[in-house]
Every structure is written in structure tokens, then in C-alpha cells.
PDB file of C-alpha atoms in Angstrom:
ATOM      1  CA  UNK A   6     -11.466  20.438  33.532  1.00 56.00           C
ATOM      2  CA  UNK A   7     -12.665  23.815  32.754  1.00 65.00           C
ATOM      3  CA  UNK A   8     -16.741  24.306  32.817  1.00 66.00           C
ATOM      4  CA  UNK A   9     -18.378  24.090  29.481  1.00 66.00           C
ATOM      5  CA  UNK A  10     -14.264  22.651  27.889  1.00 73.00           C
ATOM      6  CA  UNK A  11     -15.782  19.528  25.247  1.00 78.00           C
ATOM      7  CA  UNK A  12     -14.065  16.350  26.591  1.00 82.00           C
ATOM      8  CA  UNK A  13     -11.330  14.697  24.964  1.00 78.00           C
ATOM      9  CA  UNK A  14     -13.398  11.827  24.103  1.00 86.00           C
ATOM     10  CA  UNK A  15     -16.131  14.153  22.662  1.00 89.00           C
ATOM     11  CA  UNK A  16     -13.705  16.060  20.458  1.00 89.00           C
ATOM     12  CA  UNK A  17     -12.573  12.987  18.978  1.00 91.00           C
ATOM     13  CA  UNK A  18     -15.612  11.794  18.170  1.00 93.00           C
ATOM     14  CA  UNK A  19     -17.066  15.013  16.783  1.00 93.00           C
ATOM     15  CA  UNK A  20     -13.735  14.627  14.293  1.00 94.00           C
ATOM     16  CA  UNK A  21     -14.635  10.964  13.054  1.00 95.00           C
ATOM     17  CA  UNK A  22     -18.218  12.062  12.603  1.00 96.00           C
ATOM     18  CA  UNK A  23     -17.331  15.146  10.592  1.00 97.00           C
ATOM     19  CA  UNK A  24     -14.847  12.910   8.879  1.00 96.00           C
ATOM     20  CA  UNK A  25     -17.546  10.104   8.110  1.00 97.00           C
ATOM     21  CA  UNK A  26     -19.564  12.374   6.787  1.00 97.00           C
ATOM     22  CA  UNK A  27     -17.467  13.921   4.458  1.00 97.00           C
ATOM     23  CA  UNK A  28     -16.910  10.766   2.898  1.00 96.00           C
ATOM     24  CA  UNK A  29     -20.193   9.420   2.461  1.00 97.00           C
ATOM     25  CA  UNK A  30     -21.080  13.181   1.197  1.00 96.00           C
ATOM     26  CA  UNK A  31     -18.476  12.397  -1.319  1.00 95.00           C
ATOM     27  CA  UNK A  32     -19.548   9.113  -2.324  1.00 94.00           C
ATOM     28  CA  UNK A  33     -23.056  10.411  -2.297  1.00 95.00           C
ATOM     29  CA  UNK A  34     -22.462  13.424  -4.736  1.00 95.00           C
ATOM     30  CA  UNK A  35     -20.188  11.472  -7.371  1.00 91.00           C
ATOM     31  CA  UNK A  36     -23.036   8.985  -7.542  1.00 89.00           C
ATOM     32  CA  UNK A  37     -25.760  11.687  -7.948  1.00 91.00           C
ATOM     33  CA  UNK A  38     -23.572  14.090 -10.248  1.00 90.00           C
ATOM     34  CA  UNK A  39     -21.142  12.368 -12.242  1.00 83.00           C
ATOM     35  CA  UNK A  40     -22.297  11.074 -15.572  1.00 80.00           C
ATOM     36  CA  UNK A  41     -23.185   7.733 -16.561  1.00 79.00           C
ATOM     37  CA  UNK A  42     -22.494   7.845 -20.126  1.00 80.00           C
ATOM     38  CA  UNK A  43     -20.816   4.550 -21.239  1.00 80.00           C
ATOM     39  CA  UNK A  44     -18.538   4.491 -24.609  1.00 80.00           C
ATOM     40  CA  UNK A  45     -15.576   2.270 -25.659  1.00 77.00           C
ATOM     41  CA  UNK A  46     -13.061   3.796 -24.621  1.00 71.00           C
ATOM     42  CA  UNK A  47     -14.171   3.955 -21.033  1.00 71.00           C
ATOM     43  CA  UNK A  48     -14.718  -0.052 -20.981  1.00 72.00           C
ATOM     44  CA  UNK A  49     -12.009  -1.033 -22.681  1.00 69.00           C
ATOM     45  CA  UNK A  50      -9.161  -2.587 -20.818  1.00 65.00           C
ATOM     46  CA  UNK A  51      -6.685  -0.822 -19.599  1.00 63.00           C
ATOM     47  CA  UNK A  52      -3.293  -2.200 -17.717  1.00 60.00           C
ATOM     48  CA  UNK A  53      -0.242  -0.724 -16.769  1.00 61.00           C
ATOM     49  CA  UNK A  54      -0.124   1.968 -19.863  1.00 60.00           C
ATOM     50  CA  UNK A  55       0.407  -0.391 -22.212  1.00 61.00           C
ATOM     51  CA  UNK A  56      -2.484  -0.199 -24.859  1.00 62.00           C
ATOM     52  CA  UNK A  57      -4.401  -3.001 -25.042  1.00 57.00           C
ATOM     53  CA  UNK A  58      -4.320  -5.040 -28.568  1.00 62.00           C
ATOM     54  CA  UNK A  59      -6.616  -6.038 -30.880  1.00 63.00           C
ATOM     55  CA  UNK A  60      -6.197  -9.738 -30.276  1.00 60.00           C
ATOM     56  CA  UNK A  61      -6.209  -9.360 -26.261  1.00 55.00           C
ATOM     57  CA  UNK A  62      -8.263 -12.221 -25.622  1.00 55.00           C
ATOM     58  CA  UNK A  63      -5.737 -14.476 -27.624  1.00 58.00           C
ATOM     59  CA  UNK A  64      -2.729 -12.792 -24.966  1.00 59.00           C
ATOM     60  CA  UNK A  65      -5.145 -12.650 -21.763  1.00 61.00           C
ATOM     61  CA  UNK A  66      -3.450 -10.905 -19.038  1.00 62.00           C
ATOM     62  CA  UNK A  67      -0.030 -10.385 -17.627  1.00 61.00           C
ATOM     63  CA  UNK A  68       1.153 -12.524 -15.472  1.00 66.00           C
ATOM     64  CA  UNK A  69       1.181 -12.534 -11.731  1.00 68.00           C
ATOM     65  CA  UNK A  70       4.736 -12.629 -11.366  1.00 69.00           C
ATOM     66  CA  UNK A  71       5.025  -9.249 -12.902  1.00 74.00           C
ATOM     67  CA  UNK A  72       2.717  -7.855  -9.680  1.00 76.00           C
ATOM     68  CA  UNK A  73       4.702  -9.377  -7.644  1.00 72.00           C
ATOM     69  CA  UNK A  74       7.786  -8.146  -8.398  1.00 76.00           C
ATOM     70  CA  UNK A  75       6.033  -4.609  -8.111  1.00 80.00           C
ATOM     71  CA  UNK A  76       4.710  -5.459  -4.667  1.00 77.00           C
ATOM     72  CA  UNK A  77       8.251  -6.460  -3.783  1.00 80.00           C
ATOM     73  CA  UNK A  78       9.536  -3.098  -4.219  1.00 83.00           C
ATOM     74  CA  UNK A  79       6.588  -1.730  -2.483  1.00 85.00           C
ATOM     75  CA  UNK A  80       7.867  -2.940   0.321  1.00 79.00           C
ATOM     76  CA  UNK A  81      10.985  -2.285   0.404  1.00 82.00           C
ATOM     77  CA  UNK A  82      10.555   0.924   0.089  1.00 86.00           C
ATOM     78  CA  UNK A  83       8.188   0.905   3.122  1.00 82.00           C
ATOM     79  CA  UNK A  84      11.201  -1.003   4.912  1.00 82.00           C
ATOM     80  CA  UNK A  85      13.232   1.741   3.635  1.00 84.00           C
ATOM     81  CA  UNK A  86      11.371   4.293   5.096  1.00 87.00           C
ATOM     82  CA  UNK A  87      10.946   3.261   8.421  1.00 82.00           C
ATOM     83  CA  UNK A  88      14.324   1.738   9.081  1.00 84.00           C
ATOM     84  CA  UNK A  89      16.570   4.726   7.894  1.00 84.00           C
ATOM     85  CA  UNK A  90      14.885   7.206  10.014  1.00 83.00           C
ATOM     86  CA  UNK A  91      15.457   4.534  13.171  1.00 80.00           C
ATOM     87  CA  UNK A  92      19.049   4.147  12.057  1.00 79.00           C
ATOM     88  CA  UNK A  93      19.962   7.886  12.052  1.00 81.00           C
ATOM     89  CA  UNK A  94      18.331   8.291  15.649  1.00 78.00           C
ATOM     90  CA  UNK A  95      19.757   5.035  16.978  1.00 74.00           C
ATOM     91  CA  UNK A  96      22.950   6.679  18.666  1.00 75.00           C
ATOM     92  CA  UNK A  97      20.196   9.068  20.657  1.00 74.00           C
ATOM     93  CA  UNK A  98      18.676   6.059  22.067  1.00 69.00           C
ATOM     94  CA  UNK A  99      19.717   6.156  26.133  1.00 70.00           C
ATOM     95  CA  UNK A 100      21.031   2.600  27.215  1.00 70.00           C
ATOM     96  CA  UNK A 101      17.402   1.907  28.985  1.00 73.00           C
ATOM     97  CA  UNK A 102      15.585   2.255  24.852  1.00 73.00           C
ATOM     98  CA  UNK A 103      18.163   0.849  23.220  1.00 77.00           C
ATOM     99  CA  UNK A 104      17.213  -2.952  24.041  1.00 80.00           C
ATOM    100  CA  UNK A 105      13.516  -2.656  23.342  1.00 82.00           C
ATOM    101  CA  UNK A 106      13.799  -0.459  20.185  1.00 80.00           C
ATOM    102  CA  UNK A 107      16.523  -3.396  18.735  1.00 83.00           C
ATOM    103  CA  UNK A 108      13.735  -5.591  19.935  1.00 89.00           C
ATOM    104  CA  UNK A 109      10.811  -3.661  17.849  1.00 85.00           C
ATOM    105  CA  UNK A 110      13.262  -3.147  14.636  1.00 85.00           C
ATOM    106  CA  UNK A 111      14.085  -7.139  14.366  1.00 89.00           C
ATOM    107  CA  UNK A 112      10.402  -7.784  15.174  1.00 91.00           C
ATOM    108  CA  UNK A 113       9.944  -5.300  12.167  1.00 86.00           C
ATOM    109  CA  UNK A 114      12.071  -6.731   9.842  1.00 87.00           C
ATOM    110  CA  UNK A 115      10.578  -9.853  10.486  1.00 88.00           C
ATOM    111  CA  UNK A 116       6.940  -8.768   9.454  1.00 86.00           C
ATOM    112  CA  UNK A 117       8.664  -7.363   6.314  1.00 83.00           C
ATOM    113  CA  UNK A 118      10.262 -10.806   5.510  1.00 86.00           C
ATOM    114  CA  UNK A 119       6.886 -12.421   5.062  1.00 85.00           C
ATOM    115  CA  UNK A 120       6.050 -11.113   2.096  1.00 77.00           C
ATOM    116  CA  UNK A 121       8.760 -11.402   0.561  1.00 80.00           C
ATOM    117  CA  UNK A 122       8.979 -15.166   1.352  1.00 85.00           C
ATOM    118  CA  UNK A 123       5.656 -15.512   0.267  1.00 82.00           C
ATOM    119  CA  UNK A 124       6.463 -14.063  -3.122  1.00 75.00           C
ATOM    120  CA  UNK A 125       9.749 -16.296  -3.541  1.00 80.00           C
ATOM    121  CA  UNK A 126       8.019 -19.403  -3.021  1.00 84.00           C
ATOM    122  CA  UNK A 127       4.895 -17.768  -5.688  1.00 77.00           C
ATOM    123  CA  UNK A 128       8.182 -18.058  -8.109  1.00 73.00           C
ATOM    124  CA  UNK A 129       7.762 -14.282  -8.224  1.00 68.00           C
ATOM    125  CA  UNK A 130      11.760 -14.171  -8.253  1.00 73.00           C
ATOM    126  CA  UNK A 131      12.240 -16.572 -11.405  1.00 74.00           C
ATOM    127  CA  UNK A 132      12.071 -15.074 -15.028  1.00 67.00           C
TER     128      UNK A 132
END
């Protein structure tokens, strides 16, 4: 190591205290700065872009299914995004990889089908 080099460890901890810091400066100035200035339209409720009607207590609020159909393409997408990129670079993959990475993508796609288990048997899937 050179004399007077910061140490890995250091340098990694300097960067999660500057980063700490940052964020509590941020909470700490919104809180202190921003207005507190209530009206009607701030409170009102507010879901999805759909504006809310007069008689909203009557309708109450949407239904969980419709959140979980949106989490359901959530993640798929995230699926999506980290299986394509494995696909395309499969054929690089030497013999010695190519077990353990087919290993790690089924392992994968097994943590994926969780959710979407858990939102079939919800009765997410049924309209």
C-alpha cells in the first residue's frame, strides 16, 4: 500500500457517510423549508389519475385485483430484463460456466414464479 493511500475499507465508508448525510440533509431541509399550508385539493384523494367523485365514499376504493395485475407486469418486466441480457451472452459462456449459470437462471425463474403464484391464488387473474 502506498504511505498516506486511504484504505479500501476507509474509502467506502467515507462514501456511505457522505451518502447518509445527504439524505438526512434532504429530509432535514424539506421538513424545515417546504410549506405546510393545507387546502382541499392537496387532501383530497387521489388514485391512479382518475378523479375522484363526489360520492367516493359510496364506491370506496379499487379493488386489489387491479394492483395486482399491475404488480404482475412489474415483474415481468424485471424477468424480462434480466433474462434477455443472459440469453444473448449464453453462447459466450465456456463449458466450465455454462452449468452453474443454467443453475442460477432456473433458480431465478423460480424466485420470479412466487409472485406470480401468490397473485393467482389472490384471484388476481379472474375478472
Amino acid at each position: 500500500m502506498i504511505p498516506g493511500a486511504i484504505s479500501p475499507g476507509a474509502t467506502i465508508l467515507i462514501m456511505a457517510a457522505v451518502t447518509l448525510s445527504v439524505a438526512l440533509g434532504g429530509l432535514v431541509a424539506s421538513a424545515i423549508l417546504s410549506p405546510n399550508r393545507r387546502n382541499r385539493s392537496k387532501t383530497a384523494t387521489y388514485e391512479c389519475g382518475i378523479e375522484p367523485m363526489e360520492n367516493q365514499a359510496a364506491h370506496g376504493r379499487f379493488p386489489i385485483k387491479y394492483y395486482l395485475v399491475a404488480m404482475t407486469f412489474i415483474v415481468f418486466d424485471i424477468e424480462v430484463v434480466f433474462i434477455y441480457p443472459w440469453a444473448v451472452a449464453s453462447n459466450k459462456f465456456d463449458s466450465a460456466l455454462a452449468g452453474p449459470a443454467l443453475i442460477a437462471l432456473l433458480i431465478f425463474i423460480a424466485l420470479i414464479t412466487i409472485p406470480y403464484v401468490y397473485e393467482w391464488r389472490r384471484g388476481g387473474l379472474d375478472f
